CSV table of C-alpha atoms in Angstrom, one decimal:
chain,number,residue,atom,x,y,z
B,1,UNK,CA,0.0,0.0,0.0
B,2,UNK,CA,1.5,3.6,-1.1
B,3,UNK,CA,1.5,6.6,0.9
B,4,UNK,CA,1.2,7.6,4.8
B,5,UNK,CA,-0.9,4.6,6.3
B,6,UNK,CA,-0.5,2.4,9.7
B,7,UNK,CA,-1.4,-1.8,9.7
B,8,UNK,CA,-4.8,-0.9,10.4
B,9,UNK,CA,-5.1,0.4,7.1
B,10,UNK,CA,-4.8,-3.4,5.9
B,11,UNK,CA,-7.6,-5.4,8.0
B,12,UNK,CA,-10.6,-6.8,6.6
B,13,UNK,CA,-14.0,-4.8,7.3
B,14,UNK,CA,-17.1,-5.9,5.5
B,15,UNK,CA,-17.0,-9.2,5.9
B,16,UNK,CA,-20.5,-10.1,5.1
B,17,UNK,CA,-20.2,-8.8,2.2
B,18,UNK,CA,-17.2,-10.7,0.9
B,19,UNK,CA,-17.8,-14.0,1.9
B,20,UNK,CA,-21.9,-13.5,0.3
B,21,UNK,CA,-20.0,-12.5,-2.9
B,22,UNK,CA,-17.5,-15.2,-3.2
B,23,UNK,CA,-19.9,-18.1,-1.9
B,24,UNK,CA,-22.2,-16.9,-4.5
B,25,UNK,CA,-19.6,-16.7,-7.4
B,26,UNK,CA,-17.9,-19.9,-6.4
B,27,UNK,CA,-21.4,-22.1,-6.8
B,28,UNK,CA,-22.0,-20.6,-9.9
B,29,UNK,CA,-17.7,-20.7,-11.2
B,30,UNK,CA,-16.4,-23.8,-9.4
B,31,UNK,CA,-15.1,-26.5,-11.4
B,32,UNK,CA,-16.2,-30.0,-11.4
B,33,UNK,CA,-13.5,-32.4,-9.6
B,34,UNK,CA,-13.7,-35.5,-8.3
B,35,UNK,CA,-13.0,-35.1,-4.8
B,36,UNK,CA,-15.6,-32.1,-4.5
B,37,UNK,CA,-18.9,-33.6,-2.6
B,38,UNK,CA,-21.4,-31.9,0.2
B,39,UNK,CA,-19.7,-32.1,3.4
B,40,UNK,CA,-21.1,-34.8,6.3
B,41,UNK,CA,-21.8,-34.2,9.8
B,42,UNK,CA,-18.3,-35.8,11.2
B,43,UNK,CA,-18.4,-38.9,13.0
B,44,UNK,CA,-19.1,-39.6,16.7
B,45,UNK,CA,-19.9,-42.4,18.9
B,46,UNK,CA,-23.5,-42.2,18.8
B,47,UNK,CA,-23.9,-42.3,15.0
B,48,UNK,CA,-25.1,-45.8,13.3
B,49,UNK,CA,-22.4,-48.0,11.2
B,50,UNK,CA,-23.4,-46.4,8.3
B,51,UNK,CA,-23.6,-42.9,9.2
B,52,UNK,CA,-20.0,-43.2,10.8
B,53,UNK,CA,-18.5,-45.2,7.4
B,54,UNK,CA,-19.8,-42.6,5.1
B,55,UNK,CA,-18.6,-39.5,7.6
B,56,UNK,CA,-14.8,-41.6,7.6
B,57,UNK,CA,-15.0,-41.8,4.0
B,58,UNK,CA,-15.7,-38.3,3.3
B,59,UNK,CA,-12.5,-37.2,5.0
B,60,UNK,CA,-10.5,-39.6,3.2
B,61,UNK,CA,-11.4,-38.4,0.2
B,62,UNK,CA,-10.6,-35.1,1.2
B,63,UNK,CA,-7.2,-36.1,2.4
B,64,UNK,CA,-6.3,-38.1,-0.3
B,65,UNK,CA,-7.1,-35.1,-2.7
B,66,UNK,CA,-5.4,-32.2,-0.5
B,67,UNK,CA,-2.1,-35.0,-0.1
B,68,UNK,CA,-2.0,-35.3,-3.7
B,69,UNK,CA,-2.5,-31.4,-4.3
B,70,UNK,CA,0.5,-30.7,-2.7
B,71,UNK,CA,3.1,-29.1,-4.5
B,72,UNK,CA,1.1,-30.7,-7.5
B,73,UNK,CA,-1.3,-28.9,-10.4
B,74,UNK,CA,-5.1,-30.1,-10.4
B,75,UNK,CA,-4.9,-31.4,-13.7
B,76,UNK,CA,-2.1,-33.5,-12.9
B,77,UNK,CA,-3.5,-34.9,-9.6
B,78,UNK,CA,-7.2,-35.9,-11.3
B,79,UNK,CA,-6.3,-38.9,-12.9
B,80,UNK,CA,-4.2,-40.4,-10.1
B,81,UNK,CA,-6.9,-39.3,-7.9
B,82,UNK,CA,-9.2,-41.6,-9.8
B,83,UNK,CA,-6.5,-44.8,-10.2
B,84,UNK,CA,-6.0,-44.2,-6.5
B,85,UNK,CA,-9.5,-44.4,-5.2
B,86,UNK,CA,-10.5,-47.3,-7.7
B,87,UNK,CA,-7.1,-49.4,-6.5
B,88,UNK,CA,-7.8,-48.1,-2.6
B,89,UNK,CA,-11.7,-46.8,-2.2
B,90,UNK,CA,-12.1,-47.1,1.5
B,91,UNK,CA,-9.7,-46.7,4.3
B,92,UNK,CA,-9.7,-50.2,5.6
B,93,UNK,CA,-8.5,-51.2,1.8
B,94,UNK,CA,-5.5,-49.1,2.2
B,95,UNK,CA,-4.8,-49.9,5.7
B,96,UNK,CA,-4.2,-53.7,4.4
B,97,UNK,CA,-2.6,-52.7,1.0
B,98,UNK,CA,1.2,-53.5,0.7
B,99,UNK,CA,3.8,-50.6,1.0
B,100,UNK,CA,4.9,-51.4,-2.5
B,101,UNK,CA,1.6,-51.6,-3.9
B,102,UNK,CA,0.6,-47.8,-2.6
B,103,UNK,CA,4.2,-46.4,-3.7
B,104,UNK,CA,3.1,-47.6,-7.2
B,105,UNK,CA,-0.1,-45.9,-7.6
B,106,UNK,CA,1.5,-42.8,-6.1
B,107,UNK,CA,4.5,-43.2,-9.0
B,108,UNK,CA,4.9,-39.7,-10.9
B,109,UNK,CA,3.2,-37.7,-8.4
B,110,UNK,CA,6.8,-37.4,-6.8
B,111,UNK,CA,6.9,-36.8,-2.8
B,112,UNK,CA,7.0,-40.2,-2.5
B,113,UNK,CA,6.8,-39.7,1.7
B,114,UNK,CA,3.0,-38.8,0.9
B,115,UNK,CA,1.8,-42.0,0.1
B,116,UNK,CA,3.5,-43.6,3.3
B,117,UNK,CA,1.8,-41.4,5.2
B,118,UNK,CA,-1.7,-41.9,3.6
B,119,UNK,CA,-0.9,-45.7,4.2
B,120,UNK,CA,0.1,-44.6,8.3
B,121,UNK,CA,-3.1,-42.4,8.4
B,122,UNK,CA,-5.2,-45.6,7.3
B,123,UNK,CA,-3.5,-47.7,10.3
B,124,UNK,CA,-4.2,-44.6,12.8
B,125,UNK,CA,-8.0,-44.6,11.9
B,126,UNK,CA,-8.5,-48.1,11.5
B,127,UNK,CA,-7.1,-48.5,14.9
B,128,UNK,CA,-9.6,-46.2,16.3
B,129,UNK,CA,-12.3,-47.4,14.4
B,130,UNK,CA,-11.4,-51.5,15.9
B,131,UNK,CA,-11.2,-49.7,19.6
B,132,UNK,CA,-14.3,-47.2,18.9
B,133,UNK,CA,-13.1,-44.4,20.4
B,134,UNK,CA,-13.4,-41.1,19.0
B,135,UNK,CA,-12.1,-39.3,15.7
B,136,UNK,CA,-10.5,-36.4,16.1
B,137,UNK,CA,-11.8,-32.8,15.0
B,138,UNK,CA,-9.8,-30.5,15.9
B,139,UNK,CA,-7.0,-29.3,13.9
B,140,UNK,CA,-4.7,-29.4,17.0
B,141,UNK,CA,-4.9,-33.7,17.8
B,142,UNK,CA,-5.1,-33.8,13.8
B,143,UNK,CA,-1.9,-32.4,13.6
B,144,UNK,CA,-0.3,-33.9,16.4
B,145,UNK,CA,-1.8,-37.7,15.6
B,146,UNK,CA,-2.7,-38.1,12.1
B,147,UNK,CA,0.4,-38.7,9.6
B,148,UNK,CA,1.7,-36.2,7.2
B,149,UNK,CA,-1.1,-33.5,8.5
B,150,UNK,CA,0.1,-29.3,9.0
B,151,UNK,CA,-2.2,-26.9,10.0
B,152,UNK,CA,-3.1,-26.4,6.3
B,153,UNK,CA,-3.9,-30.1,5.4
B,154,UNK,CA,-5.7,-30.5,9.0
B,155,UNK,CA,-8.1,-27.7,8.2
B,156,UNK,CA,-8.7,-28.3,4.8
B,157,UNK,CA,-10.0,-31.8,5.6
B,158,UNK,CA,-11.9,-30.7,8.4
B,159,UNK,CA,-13.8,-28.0,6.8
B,160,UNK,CA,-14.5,-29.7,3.7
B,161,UNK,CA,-15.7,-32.8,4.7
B,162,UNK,CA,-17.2,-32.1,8.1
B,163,UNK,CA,-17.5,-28.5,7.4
B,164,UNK,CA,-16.1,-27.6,10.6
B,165,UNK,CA,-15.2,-23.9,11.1
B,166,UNK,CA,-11.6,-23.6,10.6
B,167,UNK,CA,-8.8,-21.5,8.4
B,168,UNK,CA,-7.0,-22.8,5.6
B,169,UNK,CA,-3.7,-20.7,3.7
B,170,UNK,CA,-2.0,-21.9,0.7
B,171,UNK,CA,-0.4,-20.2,-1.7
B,172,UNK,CA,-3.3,-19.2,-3.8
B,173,UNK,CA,-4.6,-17.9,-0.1
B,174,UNK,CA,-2.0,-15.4,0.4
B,175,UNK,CA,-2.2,-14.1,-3.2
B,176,UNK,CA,-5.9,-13.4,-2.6
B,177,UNK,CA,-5.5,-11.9,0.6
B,178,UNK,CA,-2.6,-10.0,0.0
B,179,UNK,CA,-3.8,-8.2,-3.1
B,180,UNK,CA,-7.3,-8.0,-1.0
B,181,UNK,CA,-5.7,-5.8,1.5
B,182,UNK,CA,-2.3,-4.9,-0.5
B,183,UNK,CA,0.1,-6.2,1.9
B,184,UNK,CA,3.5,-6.1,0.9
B,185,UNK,CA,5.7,-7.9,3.3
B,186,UNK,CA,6.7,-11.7,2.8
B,187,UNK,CA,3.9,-14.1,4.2
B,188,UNK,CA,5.6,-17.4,4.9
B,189,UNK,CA,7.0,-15.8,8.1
B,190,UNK,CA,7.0,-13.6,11.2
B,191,UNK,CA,4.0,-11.3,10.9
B,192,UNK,CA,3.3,-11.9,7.3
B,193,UNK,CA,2.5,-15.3,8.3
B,194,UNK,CA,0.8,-14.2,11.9
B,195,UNK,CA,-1.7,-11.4,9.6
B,196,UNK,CA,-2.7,-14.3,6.6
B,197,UNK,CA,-3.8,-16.7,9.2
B,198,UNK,CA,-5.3,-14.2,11.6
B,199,UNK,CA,-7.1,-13.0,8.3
B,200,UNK,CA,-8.2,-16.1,6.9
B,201,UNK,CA,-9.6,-16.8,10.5
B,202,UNK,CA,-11.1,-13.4,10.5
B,203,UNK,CA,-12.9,-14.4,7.0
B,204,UNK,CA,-13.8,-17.9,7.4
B,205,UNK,CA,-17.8,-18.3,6.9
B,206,UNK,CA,-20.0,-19.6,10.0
B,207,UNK,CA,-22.4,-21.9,8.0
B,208,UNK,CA,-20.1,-23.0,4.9
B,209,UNK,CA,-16.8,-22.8,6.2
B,210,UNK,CA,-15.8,-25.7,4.0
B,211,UNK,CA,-17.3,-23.9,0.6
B,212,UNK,CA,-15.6,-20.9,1.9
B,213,UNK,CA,-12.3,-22.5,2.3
B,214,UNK,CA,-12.3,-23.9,-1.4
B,215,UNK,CA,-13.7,-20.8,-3.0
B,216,UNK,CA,-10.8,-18.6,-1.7
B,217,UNK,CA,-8.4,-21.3,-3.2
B,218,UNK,CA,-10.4,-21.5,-6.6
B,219,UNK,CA,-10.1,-17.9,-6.7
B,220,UNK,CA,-6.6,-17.9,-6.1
B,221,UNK,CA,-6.2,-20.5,-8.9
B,222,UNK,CA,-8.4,-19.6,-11.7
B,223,UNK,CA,-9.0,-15.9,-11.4
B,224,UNK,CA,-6.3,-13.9,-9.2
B,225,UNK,CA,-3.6,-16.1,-10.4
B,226,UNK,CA,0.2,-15.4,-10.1
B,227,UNK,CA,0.6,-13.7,-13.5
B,228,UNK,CA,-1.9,-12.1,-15.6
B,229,UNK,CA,-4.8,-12.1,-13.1
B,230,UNK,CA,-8.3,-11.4,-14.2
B,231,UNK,CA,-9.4,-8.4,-12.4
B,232,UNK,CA,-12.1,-7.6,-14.4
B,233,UNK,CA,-14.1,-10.9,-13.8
B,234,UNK,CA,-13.3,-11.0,-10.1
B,235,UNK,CA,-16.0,-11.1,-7.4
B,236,UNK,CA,-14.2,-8.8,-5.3
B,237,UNK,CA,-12.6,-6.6,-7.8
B,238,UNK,CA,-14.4,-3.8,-5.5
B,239,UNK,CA,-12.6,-4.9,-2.4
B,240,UNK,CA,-9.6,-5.3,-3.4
B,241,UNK,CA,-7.0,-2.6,-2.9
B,242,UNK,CA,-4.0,-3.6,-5.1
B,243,UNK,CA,-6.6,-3.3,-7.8
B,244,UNK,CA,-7.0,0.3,-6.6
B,245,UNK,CA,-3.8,1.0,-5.8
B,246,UNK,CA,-2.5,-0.4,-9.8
B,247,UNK,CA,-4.7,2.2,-10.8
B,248,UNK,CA,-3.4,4.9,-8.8
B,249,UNK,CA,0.0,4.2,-9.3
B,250,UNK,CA,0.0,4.3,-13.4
B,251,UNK,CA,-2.5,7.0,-13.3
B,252,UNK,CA,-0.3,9.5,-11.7
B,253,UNK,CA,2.7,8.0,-13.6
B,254,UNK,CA,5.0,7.2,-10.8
B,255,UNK,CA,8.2,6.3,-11.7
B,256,UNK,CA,11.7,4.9,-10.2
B,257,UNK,CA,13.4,6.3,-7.2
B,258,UNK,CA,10.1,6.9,-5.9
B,259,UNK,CA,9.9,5.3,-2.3
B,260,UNK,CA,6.8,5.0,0.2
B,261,UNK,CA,7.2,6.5,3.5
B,262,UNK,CA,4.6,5.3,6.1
B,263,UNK,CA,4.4,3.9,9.8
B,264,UNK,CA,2.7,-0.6,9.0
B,265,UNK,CA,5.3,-2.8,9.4
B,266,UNK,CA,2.9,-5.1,6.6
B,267,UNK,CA,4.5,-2.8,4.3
B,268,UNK,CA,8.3,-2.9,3.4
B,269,UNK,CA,9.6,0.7,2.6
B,270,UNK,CA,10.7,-0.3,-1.5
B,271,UNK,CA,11.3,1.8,-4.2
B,272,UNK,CA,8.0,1.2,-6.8
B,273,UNK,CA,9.1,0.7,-10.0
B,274,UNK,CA,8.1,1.2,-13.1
B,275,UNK,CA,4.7,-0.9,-14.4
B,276,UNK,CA,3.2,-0.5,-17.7
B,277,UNK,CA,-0.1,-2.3,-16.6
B,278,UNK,CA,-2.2,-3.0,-13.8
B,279,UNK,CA,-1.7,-6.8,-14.4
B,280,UNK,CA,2.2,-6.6,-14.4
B,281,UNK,CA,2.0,-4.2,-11.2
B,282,UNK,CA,-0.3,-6.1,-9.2
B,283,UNK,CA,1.5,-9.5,-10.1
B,284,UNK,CA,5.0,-7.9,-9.4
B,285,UNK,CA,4.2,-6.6,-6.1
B,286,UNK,CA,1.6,-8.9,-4.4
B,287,UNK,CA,2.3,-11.5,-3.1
B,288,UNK,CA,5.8,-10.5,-1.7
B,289,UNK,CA,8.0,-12.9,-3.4
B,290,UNK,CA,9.6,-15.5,-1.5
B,291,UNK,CA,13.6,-16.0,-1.4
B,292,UNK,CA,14.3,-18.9,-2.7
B,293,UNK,CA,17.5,-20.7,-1.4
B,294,UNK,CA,19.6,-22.1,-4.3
B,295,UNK,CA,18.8,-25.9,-4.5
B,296,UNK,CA,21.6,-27.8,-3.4
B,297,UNK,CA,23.8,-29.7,-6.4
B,298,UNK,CA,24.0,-33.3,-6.1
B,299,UNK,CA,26.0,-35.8,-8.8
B,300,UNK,CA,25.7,-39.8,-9.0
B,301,UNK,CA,27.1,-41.7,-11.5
B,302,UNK,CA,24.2,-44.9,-12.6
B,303,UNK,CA,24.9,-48.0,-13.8
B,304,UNK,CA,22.2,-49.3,-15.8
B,305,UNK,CA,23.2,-53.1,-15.7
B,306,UNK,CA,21.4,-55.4,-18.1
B,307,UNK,CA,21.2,-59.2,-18.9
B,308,UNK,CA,19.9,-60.7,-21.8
B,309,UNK,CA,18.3,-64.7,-20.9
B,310,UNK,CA,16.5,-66.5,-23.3
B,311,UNK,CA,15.7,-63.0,-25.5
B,312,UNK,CA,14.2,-61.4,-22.9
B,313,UNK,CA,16.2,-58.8,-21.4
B,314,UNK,CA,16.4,-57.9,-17.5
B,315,UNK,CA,17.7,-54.9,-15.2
B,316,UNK,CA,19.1,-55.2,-12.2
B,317,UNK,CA,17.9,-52.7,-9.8
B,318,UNK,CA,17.5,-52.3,-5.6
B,319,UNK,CA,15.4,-51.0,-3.1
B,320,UNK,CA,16.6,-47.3,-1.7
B,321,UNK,CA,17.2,-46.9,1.6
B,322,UNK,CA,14.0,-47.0,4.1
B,323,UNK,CA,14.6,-42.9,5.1
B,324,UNK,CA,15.8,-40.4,2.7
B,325,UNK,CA,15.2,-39.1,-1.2
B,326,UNK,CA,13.0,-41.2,-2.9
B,327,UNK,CA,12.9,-43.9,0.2
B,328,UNK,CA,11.7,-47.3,-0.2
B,329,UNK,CA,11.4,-47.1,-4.3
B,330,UNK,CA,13.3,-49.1,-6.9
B,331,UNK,CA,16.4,-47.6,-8.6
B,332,UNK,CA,19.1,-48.2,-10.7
B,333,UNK,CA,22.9,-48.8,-8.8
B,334,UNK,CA,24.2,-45.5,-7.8
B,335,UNK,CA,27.2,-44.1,-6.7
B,336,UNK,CA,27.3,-40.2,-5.3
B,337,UNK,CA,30.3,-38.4,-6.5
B,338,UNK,CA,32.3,-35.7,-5.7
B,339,UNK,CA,30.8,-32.5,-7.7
B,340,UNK,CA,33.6,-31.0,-8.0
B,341,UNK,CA,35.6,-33.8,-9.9
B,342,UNK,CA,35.4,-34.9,-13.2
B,343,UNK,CA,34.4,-38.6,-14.0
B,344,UNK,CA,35.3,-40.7,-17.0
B,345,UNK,CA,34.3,-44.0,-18.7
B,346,UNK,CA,37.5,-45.9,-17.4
B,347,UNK,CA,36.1,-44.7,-13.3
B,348,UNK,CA,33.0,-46.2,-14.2
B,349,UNK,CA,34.7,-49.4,-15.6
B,350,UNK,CA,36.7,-49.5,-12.4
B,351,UNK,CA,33.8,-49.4,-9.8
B,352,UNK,CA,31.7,-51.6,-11.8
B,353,UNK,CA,34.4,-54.5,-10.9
B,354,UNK,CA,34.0,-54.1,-7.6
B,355,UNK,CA,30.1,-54.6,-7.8
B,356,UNK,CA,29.9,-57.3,-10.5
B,357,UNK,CA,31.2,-61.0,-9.9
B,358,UNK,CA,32.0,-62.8,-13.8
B,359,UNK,CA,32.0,-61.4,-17.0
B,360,UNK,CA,31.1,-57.6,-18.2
B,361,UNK,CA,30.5,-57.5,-22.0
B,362,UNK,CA,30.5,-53.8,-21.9
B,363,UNK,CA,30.5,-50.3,-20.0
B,364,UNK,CA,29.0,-47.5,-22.4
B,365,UNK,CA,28.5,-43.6,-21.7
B,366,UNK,CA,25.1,-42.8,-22.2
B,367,UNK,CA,25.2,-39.0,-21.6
B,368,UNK,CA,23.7,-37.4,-18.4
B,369,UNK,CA,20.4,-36.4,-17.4
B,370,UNK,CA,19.1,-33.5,-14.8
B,371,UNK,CA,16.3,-33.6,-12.4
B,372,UNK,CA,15.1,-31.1,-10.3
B,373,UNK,CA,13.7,-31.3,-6.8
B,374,UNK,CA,12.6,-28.8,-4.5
B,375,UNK,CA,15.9,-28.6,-2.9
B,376,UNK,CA,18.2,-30.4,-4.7
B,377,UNK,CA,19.6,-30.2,-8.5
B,378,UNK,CA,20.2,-34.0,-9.4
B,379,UNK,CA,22.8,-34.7,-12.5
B,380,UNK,CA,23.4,-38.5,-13.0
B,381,UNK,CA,26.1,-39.5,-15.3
B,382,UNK,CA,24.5,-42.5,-17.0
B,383,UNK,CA,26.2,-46.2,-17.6
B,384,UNK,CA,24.7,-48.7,-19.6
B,385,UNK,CA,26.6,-51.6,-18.4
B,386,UNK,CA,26.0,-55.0,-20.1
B,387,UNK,CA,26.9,-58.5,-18.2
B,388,UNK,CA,27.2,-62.1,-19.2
B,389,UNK,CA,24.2,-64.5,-17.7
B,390,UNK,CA,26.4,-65.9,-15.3
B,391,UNK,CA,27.3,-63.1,-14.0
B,392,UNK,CA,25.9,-61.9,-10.3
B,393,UNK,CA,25.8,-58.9,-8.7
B,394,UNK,CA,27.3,-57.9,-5.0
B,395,UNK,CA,23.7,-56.3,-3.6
B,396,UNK,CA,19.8,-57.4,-2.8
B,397,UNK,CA,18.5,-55.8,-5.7
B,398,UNK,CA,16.2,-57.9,-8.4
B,399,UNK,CA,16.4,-58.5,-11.7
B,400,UNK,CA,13.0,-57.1,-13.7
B,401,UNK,CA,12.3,-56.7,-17.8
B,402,UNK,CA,10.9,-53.7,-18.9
B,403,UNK,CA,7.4,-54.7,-18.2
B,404,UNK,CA,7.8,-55.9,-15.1
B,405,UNK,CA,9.2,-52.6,-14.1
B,406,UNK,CA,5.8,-50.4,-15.2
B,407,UNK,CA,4.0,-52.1,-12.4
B,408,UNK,CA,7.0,-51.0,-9.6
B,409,UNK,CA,7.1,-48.2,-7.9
B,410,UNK,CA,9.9,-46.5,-10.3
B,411,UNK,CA,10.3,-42.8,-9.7
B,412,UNK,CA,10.9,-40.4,-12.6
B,413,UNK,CA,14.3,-40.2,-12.1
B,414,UNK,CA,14.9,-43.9,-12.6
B,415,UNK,CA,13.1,-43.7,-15.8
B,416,UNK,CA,14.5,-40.7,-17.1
B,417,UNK,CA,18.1,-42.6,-16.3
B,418,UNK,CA,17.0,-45.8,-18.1
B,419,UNK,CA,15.4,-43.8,-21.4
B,420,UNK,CA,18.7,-42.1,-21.3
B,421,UNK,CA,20.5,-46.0,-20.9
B,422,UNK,CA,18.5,-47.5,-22.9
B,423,UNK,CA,18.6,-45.1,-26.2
B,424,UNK,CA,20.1,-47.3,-28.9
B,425,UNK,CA,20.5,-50.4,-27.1
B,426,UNK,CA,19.6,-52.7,-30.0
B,427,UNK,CA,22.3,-51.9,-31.6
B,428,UNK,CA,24.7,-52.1,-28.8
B,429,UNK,CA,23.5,-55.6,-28.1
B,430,UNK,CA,23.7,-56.1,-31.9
B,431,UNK,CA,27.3,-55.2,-31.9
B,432,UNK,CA,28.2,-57.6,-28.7
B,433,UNK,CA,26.8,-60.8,-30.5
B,434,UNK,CA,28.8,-59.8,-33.9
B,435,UNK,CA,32.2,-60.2,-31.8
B,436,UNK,CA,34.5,-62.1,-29.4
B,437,UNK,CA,35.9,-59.4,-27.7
B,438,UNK,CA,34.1,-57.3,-25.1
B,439,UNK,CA,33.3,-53.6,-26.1
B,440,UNK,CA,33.4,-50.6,-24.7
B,441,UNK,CA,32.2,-46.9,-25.8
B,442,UNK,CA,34.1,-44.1,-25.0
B,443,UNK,CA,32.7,-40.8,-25.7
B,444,UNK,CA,30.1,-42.2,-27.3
B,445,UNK,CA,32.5,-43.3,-30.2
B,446,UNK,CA,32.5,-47.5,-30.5
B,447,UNK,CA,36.0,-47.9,-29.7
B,448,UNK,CA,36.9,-51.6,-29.0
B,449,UNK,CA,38.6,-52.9,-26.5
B,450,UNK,CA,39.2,-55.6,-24.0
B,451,UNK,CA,38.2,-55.4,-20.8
B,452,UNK,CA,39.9,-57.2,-17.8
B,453,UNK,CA,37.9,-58.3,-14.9
């Protein structure tokens, strides 16, 4: 907010009036998604069987959804949504559902963590449910008891599917509400974070706090979106005071080197800018964008290690570690390296001795791929490595052909290392059957050679 002003200046006031205006526009604009259903009374003691089942099964649905949301784009969650809830439609199915099983479904969705905690959230409920004590519905025991549940994921569940009077803020939440009340300072901390979640308490409807919840959220993503946001269509376009302030701002031309002085500590004292639109000013300054640290650089080299039996061939891969990246799911051999050192075919040959027992037909270069986490910058330098049938491997890993594989919970790094591995393998095996000596490729240039193990 420009010009003299204290924090006051920011609170909500009329708050009849906005949640009558987004209720009614989200019932009329809301899109149609599988996991959106009337809330049910939530479940207690006295209830029958049934009434208690269907109240249960409303929140799972709601947790599933909000677990899958995370980090994650609608239109990419929908589909798994619906594989998940056909292969695990009840809580009690899930509960008794192998590890390896859930990890699968979950596979491409990424946070892998989330589905063990969907699985651990079954066990806790089922465990009530067998001693028929009493579901939690407060956000406080959800958080403390109920796996993989924040304040955010407690409430959302709780509202939605129980409609239970409670705030929810994401990040489409504190776009809304910032721009609402044009409050510059960062929101993911200190008393950014104390004002959002005092304001979406402040906002929160008394008879649809669940319908509320969602329509600040669909607002967030479908109308006041990050870039480009559609003022003119919005419900609250008359409430909202980065709107006004836009206009302000490139009405009386105000240019660089011009700062706001004023006493809200909501508002960091910034120099404005320059904006040729109300779309590029509003998106620019609200929300307060977040410093991102620089994700952390990480290099492994992968060895891609395939048999050929009987025509069909087979790659060896293990189980990663139970805690960690990508815990409990299938990958290929890795080794971390040091990122500051450089790694060549013949350090790849030499490590694969040490893990191989019998003949190696061939070590080949495949190239290198890059994944992005949140926190981490992945590059794997990728080794097709190609055995005799005799040969065994030092480890506890199994041996799988390509089909076997699509039903394993693979992350996408594995199979972005294996397409990488895999890219003109035909030949390569072609080339070991037309000759007595073993092969190598350096550089990616057949260069043959004999290989001593």
């Amino acid at each position: 907010m420009i010009g003299a002003h204290k924090a006051s200046c920011h609170a909500f006031e009329d708050l009849k009036h906005i949640r009558k205006s987004l209720l009614a526009w989200y019932r009329s604009n809301a899109r149609v998604l599988p996991w959106r259903k009337p809330y049910v009374n939530p479940p207690t003691i006295s209830m029958s069987n049934k009434e208690r089942t269907l109240s249960l099964q409303r929140a799972y649905e709601v947790l599933v959804s909000e677990m899958m949301l995370q980090q994650t784009q609608v239109a990419t969650v929908v589909p798994y949504f619906e594989r998940w809830m056909k292969k695990f439609p009840t809580w009690d199915v899930l509960e008794t559902a192998d590890l390896e099983e859930v990890q699968n479904i979950w596979a491409g969705l990424g946070y892998y963590a989330r589905a063990r905690r969907m699985k651990e959230a079954a066990m806790y409920f089922m465990e009530l449910e067998r001693r028929s004590e009493t579901i939690p519905i407060d956000v406080a025991t959800w958080i403390k008891n109920v796996p993989g549940c924040g304040e955010y994921t407690a409430g959302a569940v709780l509202s939605v599917a129980w409609n239970i009077r409670c705030p929810v803020v994401d990040g489409n939440i504190i776009r809304v509400l910032t721009r609402l009340r044009a409050v510059g300072v960062e929101c993911h901390k200190g008393i950014g974070k104390k004002w959002v979640w005092d304001s979406a308490d402040q906002l929160v409807d008394n008879e649809y706090p669940g319908d509320f919840n969602q329509a600040l959220m669909e607002l967030g993503a479908t109308v006041c979106t990050p870039v480009n946001p559609s003022c003119d269509i919005c419900p609250l376009n008359k409430d909202c005071l980065a709107l006004k302030e836009a206009k302000n701002v490139l009405k009386q031309n105000i240019i660089d080197n011009n700062y706001e002085e004023h006493d809200c500590d909501l508002c960091p004292i910034e120099e404005l800018g320059q904006f040729t639109s109300i779309k590029t000013y509003i998106s620019s300054k609200y929300p307060r964008k977040v410093v991102k640290k620089k994700p952390k650089l990480k290099k492994n080299i992968v060895f891609v290690i395939l048999r050929e039996k009987n025509m069909l061939k087979e790659y060896y891969l293990e189980k990663r570690p139970p805690k960690g990246l990508l815990a409990g799911l299938w990958d290929f051999r890795t080794l971390p390296v040091d990122i500051e050192q450089k790694y060549e075919i013949q350090d790849a040959e030499n490590y694969a001795k040490t893990i191989i027992s019998g003949e190696i037909i061939g070590v080949w270069k495949k190239g290198d791929t890059l994944h992005q986490f949140t926190h981490i910058r992945q590059i794997s330098y990728v080794y097709l490595v190609i055995i005799d049938i005799n040969a065994e491997i030092y480890g506890k890993g199994s041996w799988m052909p390509e089909e076997i594989m699509k039903n394993q919970s693979i992350p996408e790094l594995t199979w972005k290392n294996f397409r990488q591995a895999t890219n003109n393998e035909k030949k390569i095996l072609n080339k070991t059957k037309n000759t007595n000596k073993k092969l190598k490729v350096d550089n990616n240039k057949w260069k043959q050679t004999t290989l001593f193990f």
